[in-house]
Rosetta silent file (secondary structure, phi, psi, omega in degrees, C-alpha in Angstrom):
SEQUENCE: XXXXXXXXXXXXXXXXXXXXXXXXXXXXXXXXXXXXXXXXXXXXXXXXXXXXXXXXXXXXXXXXXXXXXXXXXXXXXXXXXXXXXXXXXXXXXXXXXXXXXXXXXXXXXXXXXXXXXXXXXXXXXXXXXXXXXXXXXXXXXXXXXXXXXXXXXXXXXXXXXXXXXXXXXXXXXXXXXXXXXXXXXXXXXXXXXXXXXXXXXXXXXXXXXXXXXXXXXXXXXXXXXXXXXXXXXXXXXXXXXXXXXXXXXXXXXXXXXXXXXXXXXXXXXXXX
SCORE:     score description
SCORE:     0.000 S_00000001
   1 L     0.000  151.702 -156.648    0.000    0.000    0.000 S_00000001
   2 L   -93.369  166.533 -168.878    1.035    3.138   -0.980 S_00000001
   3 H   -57.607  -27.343 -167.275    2.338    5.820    2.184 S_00000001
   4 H   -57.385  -26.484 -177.612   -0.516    7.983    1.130 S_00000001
   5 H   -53.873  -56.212 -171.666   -3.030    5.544    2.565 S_00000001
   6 H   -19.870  -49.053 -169.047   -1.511    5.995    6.094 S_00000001
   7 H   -85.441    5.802  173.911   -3.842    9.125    7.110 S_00000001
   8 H   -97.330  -23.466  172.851   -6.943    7.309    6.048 S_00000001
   9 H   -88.717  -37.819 -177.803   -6.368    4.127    8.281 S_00000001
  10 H   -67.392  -31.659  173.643   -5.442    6.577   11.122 S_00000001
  11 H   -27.519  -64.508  174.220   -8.280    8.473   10.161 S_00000001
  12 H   -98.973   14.330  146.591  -10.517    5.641   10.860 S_00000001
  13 H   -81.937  -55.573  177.987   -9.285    4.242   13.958 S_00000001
  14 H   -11.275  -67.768 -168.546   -9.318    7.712   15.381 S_00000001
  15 L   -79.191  -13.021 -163.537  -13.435    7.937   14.734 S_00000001
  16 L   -58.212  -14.307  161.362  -13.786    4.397   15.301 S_00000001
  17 L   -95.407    9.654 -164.504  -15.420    5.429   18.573 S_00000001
  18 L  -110.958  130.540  166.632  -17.745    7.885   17.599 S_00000001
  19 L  -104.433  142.859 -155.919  -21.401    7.024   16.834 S_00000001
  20 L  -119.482  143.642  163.219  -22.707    8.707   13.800 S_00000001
  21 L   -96.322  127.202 -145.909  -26.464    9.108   12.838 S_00000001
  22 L  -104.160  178.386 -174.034  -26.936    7.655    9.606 S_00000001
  23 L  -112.404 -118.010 -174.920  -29.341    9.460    6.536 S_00000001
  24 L  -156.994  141.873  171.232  -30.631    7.618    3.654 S_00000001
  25 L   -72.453  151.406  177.571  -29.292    7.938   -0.195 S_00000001
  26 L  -119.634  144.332  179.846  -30.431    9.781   -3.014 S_00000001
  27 E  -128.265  170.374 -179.988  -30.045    8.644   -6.462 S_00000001
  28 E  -169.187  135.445  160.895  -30.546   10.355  -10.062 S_00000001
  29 E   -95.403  150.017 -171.935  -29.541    9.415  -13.492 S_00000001
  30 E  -141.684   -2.113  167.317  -28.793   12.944  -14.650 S_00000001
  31 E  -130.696  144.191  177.622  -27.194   11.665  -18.442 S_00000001
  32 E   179.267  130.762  151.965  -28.744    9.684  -20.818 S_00000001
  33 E   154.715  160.430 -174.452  -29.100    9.677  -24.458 S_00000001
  34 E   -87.484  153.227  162.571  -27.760    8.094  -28.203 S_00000001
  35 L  -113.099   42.862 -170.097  -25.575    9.168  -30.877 S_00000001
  36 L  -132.398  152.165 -145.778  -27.283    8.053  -33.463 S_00000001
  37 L  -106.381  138.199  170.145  -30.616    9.776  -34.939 S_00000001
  38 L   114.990  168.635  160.785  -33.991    7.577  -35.090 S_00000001
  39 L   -96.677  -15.827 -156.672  -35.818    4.973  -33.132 S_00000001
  40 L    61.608  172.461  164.303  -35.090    1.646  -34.763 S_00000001
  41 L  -154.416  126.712  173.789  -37.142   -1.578  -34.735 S_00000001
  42 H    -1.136  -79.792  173.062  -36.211   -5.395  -33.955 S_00000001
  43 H   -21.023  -43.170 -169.086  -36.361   -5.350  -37.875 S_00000001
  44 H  -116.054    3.978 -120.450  -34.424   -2.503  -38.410 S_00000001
  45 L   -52.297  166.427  158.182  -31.866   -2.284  -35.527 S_00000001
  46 E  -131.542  119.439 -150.773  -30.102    0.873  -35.389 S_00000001
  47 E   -77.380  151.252  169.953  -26.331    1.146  -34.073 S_00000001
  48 L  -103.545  134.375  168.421  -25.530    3.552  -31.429 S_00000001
  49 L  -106.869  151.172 -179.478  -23.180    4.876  -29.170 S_00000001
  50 E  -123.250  153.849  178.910  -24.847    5.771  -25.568 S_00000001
  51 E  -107.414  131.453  164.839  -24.133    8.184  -22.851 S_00000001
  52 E  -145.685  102.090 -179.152  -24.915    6.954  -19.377 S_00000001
  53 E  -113.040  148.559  178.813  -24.646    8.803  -15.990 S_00000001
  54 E  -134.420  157.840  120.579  -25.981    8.402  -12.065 S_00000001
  55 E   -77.655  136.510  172.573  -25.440   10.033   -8.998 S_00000001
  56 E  -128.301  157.226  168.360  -25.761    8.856   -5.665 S_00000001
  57 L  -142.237 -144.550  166.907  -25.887   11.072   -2.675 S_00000001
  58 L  -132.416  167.890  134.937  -27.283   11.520    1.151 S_00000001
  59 L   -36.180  -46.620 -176.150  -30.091   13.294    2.369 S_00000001
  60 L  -107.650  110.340 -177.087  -27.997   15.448    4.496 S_00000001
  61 L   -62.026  -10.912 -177.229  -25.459   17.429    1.450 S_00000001
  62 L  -104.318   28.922  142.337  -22.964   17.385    4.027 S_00000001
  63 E   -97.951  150.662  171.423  -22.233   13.299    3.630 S_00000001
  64 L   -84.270  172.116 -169.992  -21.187   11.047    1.644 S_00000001
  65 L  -100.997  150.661  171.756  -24.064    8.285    0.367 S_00000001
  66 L   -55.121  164.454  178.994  -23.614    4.129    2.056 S_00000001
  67 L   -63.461  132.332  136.303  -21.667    1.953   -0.585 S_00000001
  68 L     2.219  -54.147  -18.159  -22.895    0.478   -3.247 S_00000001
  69 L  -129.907  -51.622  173.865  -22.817   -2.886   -3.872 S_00000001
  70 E  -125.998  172.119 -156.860  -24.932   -4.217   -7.379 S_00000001
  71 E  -148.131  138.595  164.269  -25.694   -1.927   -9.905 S_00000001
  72 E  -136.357  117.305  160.801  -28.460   -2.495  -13.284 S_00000001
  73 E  -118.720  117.164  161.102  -27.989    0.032  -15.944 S_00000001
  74 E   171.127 -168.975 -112.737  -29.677    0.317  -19.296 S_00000001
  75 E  -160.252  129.703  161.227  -32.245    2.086  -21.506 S_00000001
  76 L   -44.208  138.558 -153.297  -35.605    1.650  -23.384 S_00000001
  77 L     3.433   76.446  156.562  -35.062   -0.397  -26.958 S_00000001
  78 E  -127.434   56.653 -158.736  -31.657    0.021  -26.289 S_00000001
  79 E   -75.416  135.283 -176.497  -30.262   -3.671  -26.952 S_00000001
  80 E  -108.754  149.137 -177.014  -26.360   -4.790  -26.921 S_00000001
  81 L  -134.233   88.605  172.180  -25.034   -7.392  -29.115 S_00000001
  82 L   -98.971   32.925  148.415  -21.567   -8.242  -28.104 S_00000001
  83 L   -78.556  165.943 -175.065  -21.255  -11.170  -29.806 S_00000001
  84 L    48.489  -10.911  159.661  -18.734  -11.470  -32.867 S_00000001
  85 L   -82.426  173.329 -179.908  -17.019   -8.167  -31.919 S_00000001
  86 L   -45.247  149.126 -167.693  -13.321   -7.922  -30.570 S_00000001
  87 L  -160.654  153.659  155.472  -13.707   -9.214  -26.728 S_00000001
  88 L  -151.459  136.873  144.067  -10.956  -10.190  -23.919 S_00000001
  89 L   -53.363  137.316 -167.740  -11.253  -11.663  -21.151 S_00000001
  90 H   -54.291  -19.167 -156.047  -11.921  -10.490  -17.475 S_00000001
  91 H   -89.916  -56.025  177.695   -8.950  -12.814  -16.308 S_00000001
  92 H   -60.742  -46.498  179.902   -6.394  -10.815  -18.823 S_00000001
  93 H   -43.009  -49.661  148.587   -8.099   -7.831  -17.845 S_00000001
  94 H   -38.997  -35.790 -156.037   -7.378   -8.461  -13.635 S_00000001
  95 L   -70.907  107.393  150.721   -4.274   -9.336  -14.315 S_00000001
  96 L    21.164  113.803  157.956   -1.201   -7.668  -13.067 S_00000001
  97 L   112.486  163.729  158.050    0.880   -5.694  -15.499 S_00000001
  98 L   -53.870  148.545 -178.186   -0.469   -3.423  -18.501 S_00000001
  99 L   -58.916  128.413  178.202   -3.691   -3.667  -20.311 S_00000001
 100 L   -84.291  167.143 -118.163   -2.562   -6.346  -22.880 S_00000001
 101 L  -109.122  -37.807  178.786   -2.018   -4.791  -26.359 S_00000001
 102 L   -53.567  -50.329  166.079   -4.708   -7.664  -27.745 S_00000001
 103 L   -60.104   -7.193 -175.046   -7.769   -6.074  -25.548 S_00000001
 104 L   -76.099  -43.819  174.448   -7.554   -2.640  -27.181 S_00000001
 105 L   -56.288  -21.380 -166.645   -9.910   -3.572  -30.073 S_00000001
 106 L   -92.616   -4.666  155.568  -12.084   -4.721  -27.489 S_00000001
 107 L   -19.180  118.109  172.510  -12.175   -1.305  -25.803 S_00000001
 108 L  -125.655   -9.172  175.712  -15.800   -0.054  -26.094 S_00000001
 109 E  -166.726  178.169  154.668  -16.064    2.861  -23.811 S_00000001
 110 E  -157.136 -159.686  177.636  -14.876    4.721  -21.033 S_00000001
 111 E  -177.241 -153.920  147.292  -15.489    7.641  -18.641 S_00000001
 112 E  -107.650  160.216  170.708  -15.210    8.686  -14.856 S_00000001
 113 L  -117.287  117.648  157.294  -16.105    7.460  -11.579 S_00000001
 114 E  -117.599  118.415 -171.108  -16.093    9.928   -8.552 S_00000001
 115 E  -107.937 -160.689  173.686  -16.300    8.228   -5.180 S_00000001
 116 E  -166.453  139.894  173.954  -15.561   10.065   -1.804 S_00000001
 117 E  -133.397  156.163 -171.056  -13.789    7.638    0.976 S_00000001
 118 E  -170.131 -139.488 -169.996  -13.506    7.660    4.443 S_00000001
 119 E   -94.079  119.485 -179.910  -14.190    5.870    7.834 S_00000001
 120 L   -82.443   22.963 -174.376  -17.054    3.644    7.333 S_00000001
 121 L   -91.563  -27.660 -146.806  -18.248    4.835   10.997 S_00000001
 122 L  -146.859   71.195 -123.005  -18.535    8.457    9.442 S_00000001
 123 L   -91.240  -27.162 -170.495  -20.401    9.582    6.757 S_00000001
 124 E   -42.805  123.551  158.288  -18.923   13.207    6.732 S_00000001
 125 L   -50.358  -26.893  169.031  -17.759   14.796    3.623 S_00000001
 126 L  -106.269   22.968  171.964  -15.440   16.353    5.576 S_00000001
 127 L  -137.635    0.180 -178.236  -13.484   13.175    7.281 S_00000001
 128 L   -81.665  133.809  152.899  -14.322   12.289    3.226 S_00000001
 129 E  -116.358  146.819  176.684  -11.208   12.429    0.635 S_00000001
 130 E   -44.474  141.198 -164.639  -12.122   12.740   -2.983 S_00000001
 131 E  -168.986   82.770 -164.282  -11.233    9.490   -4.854 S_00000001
 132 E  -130.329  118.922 -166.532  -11.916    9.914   -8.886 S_00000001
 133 L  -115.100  162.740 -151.293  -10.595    6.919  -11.078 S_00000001
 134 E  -103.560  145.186 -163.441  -10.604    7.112  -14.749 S_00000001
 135 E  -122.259  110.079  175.344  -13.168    3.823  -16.376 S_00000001
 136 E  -136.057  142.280 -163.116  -12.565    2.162  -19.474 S_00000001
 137 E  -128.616  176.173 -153.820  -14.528   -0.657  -20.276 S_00000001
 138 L  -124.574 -170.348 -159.018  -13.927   -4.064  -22.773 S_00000001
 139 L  -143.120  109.090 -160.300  -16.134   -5.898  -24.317 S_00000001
 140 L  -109.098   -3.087 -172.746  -15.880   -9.393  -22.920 S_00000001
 141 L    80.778    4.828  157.989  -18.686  -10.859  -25.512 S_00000001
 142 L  -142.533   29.653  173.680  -21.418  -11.461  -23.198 S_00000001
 143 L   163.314 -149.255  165.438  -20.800   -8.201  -21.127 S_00000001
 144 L  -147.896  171.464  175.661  -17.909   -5.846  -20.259 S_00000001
 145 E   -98.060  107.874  156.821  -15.151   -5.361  -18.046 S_00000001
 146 E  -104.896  118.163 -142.797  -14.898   -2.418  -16.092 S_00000001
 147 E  -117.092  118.328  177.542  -11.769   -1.702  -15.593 S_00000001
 148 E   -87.778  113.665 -144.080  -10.391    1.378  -12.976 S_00000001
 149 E  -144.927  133.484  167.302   -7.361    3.174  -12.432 S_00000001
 150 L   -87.744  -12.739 -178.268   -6.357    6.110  -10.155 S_00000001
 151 L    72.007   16.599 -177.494   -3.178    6.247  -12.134 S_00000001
 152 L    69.048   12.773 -178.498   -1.097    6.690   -8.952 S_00000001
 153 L   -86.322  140.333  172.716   -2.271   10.079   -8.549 S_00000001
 154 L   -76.822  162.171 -168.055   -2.927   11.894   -5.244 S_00000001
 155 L   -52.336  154.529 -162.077   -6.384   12.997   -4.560 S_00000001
 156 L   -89.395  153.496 -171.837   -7.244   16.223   -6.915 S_00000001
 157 L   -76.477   20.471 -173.531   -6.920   19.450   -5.409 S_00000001
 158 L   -99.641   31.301 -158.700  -10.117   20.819   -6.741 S_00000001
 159 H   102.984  155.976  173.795  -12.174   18.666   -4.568 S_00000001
 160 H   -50.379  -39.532 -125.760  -15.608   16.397   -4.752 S_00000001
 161 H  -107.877    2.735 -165.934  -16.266   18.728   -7.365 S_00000001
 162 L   -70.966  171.090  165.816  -12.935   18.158   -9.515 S_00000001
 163 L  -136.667   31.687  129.856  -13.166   15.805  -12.723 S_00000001
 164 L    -7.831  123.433  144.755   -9.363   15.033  -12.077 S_00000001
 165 L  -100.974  157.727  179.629   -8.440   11.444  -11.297 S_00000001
 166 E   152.917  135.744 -153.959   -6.575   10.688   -8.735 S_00000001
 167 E  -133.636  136.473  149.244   -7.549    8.701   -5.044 S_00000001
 168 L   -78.856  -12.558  169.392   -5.569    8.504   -1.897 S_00000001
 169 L   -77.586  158.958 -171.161   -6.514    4.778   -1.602 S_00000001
 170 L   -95.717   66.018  151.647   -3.985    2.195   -3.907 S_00000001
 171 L   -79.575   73.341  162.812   -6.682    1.616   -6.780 S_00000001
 172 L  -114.339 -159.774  174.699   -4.146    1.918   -9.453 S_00000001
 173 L    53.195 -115.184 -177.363   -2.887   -0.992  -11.653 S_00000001
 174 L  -124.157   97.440  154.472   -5.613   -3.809  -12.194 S_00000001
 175 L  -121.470  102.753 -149.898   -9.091   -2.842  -10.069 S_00000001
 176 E  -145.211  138.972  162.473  -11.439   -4.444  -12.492 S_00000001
 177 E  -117.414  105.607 -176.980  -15.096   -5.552  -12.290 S_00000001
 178 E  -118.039  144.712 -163.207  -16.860   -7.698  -14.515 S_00000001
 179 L   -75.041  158.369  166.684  -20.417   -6.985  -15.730 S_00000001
 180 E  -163.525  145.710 -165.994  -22.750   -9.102  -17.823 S_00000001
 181 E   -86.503  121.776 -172.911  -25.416   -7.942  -20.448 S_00000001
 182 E  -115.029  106.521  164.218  -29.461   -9.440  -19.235 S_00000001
 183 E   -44.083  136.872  145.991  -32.568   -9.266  -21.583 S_00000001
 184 E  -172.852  174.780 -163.519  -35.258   -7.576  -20.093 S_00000001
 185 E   -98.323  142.063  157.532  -37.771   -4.866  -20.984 S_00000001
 186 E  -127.033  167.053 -152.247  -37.942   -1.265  -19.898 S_00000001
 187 L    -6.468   90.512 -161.781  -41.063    0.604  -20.271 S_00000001
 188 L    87.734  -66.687 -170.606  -42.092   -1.746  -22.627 S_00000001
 189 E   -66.442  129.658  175.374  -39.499   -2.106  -24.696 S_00000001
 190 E   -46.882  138.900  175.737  -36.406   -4.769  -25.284 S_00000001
 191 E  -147.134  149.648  164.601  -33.563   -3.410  -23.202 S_00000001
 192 E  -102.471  104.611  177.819  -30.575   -4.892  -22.323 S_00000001
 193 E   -81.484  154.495  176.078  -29.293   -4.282  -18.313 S_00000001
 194 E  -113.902  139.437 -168.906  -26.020   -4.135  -17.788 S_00000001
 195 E  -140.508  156.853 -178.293  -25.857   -5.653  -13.922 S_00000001
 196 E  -173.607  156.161 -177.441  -22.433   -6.018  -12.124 S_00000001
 197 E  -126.279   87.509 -162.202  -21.617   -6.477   -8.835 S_00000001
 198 L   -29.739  136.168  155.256  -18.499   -4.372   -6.638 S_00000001
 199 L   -80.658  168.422  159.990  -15.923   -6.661   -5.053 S_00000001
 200 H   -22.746  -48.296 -173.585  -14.492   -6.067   -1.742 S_00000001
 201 H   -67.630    8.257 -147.729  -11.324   -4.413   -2.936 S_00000001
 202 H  -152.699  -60.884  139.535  -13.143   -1.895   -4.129 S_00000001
 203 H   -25.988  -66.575 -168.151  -15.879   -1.472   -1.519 S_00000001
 204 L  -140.642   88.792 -160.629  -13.462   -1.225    1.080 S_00000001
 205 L   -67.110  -35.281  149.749  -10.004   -0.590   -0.138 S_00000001
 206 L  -133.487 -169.531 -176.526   -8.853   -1.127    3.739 S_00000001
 207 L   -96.968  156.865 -160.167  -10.309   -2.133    6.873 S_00000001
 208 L    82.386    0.277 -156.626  -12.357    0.785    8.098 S_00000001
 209 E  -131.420  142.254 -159.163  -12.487    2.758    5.124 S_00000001
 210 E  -128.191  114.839 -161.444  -15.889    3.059    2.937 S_00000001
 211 E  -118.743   89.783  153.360  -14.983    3.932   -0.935 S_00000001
 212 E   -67.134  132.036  138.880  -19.032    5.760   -1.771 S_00000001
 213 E   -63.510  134.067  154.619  -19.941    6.706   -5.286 S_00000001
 214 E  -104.442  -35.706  146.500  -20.891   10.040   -5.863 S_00000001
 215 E  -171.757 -173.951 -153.851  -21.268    9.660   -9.731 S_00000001
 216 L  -147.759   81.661  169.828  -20.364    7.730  -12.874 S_00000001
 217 L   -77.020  108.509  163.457  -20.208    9.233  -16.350 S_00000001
 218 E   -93.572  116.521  173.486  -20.367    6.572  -18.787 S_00000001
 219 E  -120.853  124.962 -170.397  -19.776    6.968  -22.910 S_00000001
 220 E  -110.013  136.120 -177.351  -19.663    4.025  -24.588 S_00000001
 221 L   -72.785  166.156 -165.651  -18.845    4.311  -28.837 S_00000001
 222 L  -104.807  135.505  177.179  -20.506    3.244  -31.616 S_00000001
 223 L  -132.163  127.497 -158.513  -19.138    0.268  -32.560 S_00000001
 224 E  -142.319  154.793  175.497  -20.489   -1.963  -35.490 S_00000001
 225 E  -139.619 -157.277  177.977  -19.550   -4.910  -37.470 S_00000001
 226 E  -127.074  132.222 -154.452  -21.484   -6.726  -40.512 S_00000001
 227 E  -145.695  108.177 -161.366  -23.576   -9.944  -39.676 S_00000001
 228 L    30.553   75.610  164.012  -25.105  -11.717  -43.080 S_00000001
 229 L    74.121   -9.996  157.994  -24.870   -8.393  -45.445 S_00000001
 230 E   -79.459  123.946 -171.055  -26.109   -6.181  -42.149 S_00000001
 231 E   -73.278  123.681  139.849  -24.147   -3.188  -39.891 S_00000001
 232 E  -112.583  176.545  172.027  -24.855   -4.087  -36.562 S_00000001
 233 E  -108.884  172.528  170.470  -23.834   -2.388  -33.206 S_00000001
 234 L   -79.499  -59.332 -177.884  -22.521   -3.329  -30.068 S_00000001
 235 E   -84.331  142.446  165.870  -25.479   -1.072  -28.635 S_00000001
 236 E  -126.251  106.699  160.792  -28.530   -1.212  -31.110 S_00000001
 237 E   -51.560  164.535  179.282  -31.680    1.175  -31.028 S_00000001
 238 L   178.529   27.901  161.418  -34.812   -1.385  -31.792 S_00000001
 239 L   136.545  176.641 -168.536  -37.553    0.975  -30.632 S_00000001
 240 L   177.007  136.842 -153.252  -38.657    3.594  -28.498 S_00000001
 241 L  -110.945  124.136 -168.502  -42.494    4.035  -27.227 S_00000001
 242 L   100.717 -134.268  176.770  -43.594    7.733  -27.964 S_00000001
 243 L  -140.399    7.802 -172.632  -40.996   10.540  -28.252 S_00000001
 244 E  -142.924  148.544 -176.454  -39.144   10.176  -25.079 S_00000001
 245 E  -107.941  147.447  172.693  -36.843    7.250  -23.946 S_00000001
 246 E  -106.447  130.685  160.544  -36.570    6.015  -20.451 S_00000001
 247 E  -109.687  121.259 -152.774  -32.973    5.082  -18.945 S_00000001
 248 E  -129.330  157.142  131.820  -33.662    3.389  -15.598 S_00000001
 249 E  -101.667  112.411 -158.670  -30.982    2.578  -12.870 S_00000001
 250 E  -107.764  129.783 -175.880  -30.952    0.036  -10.428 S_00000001
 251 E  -106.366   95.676 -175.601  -29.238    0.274   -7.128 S_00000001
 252 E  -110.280  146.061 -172.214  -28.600   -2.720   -4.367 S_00000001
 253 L   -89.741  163.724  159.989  -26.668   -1.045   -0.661 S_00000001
 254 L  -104.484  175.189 -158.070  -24.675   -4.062    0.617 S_00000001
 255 L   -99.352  156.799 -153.410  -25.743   -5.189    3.595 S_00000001
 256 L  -134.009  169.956  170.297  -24.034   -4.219    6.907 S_00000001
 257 L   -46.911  -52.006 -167.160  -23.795   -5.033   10.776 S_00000001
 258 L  -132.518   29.897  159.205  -26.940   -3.089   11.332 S_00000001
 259 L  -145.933  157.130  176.071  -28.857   -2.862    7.729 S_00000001
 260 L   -71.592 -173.786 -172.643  -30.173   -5.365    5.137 S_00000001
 261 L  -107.337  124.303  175.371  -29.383   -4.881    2.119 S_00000001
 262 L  -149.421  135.660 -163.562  -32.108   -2.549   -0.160 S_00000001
 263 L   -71.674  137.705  153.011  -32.953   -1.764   -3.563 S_00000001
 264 E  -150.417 -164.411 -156.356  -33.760    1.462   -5.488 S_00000001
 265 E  -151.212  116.378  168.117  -34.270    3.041   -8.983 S_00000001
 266 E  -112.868  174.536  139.203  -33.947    6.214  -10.940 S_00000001
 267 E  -141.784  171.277 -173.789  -34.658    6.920  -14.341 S_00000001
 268 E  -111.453  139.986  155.959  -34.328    9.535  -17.311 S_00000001
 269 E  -126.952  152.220 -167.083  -36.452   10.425  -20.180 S_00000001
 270 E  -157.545  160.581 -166.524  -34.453   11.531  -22.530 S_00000001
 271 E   -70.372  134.861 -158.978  -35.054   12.281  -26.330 S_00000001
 272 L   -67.616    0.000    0.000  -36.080    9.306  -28.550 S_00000001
């Protein structure tokens, strides 16, 4: 671990005696939408690149929101077909060591992540340091790999509000999660979720210490191949009911010494 960690483990032994009054989280998708013009139809698919962003928060503006744990993201007739494109596997991807040089075609998106870590005793934004790792995700052919990196950088000086990366916890190198793509319908409509579940390492980078999201701009590219004389996409429109598309998010808390574990939802409408 790197020395930088040090004031974050004392940090949370310090508080480790303090009882805290806990709130409740707030969630929002606050991005959504394609970059490709139309609705599509099963019939007709049309490929896309998608934008996808959430927030999580507290009740009380001066906390951070509890962790995370599983996550469902995806978007009225917004269907992914990651078969027959470029793919690697989560196991190279995990690995030790540089991205291998083989996985770059399968690159399909990336973004940011902004967390805020601390004591997991202590919800404060201000016992909170800033912890924003840069997200690029693979294409594994029946989901993706999300893969994170702080780059070895110290936390950025602008702040929660910076769009810097750089964490005082040792995410750098291979902190990787992998994801898998699920049929199901949103308002109506075929959708594909993308569901994934945090590991430990990631949760809780040490003991004591609580790594919250605060939000997660995803853009994933349009990427297409040709499948009997047709362009397909990795993402494919393949309808939309009306003029406005719904992007829903799903949210599970992990469960703790003194809460269950519980589910919630946002969504977006966002232009068809």
């Amino acid at each position: 671990m790197r020395k930088l960690l040090v004031p974050v483990l004392a940090l949370a032994a310090v508080l480790a005696v303090v009882g805290v009054a806990f709130g409740a989280n707030t969630y929002k998708v606050h991005k959504a939408g394609t970059t490709a013009k139309g609705k599509g139809s099963i019939a007709k698919p049309i490929p896309t690149g998608i934008v996808l962003g959430f927030q999580v928060g507290e009740s009380d503006p001066t906390k951070r929101g509890t962790v995370i744990e599983k996550y469902a993201i995806g978007a009225e007739g917004i269907v992914a077909n990651p078969k027959g494109a470029p793919k690697c596997a989560f196991d190279e991807l995990n690995d030790p060591g540089p991205v291998p040089a083989k996985c770059n075609k399968a690159r399909v998106g990336g973004g940011l992540v902004k967390n805020a870590a601390g004591p997991s005793n202590d919800q404060s934004l201000s016992h909170s340091s800033p912890c924003n790792l840069k997200l690029d995700l693979y294409n594994t052919g029946s989901g993706m790999v999300i893969h994170l990196d702080s780059q070895s950088k110290p936390p950025p000086p602008g702040g929660f509000d910076s769009d810097e990366v750089g964490c005082l916890l040792p995410i750098d190198g291979r902190h990787s999660i992998n994801g898998k793509f699920v049929k199901t319908k949103i308002a109506g409509k075929p959708a594909s979720d993308f569901r994934f579940t945090v590991p430990e390492n990631l949760k809780h980078p040490a003991p004591g210490v609580d790594n919250s999201i605060r939000e997660s701009v995803n853009n994933i590219l349009l990427k297409t191949k040709v499948v009997k004389g047709k362009r397909v996409g990795f993402y494919n429109k393949v309808g939309c009911k009306g003029n406005k598309r719904t992007t829903r998010a799903t949210f599970t808390t992990e469960q703790t010494a003194t809460a269950a574990p519980a589910t919630f939802s946002a969504t977006k409408q966002s232009k068809c």
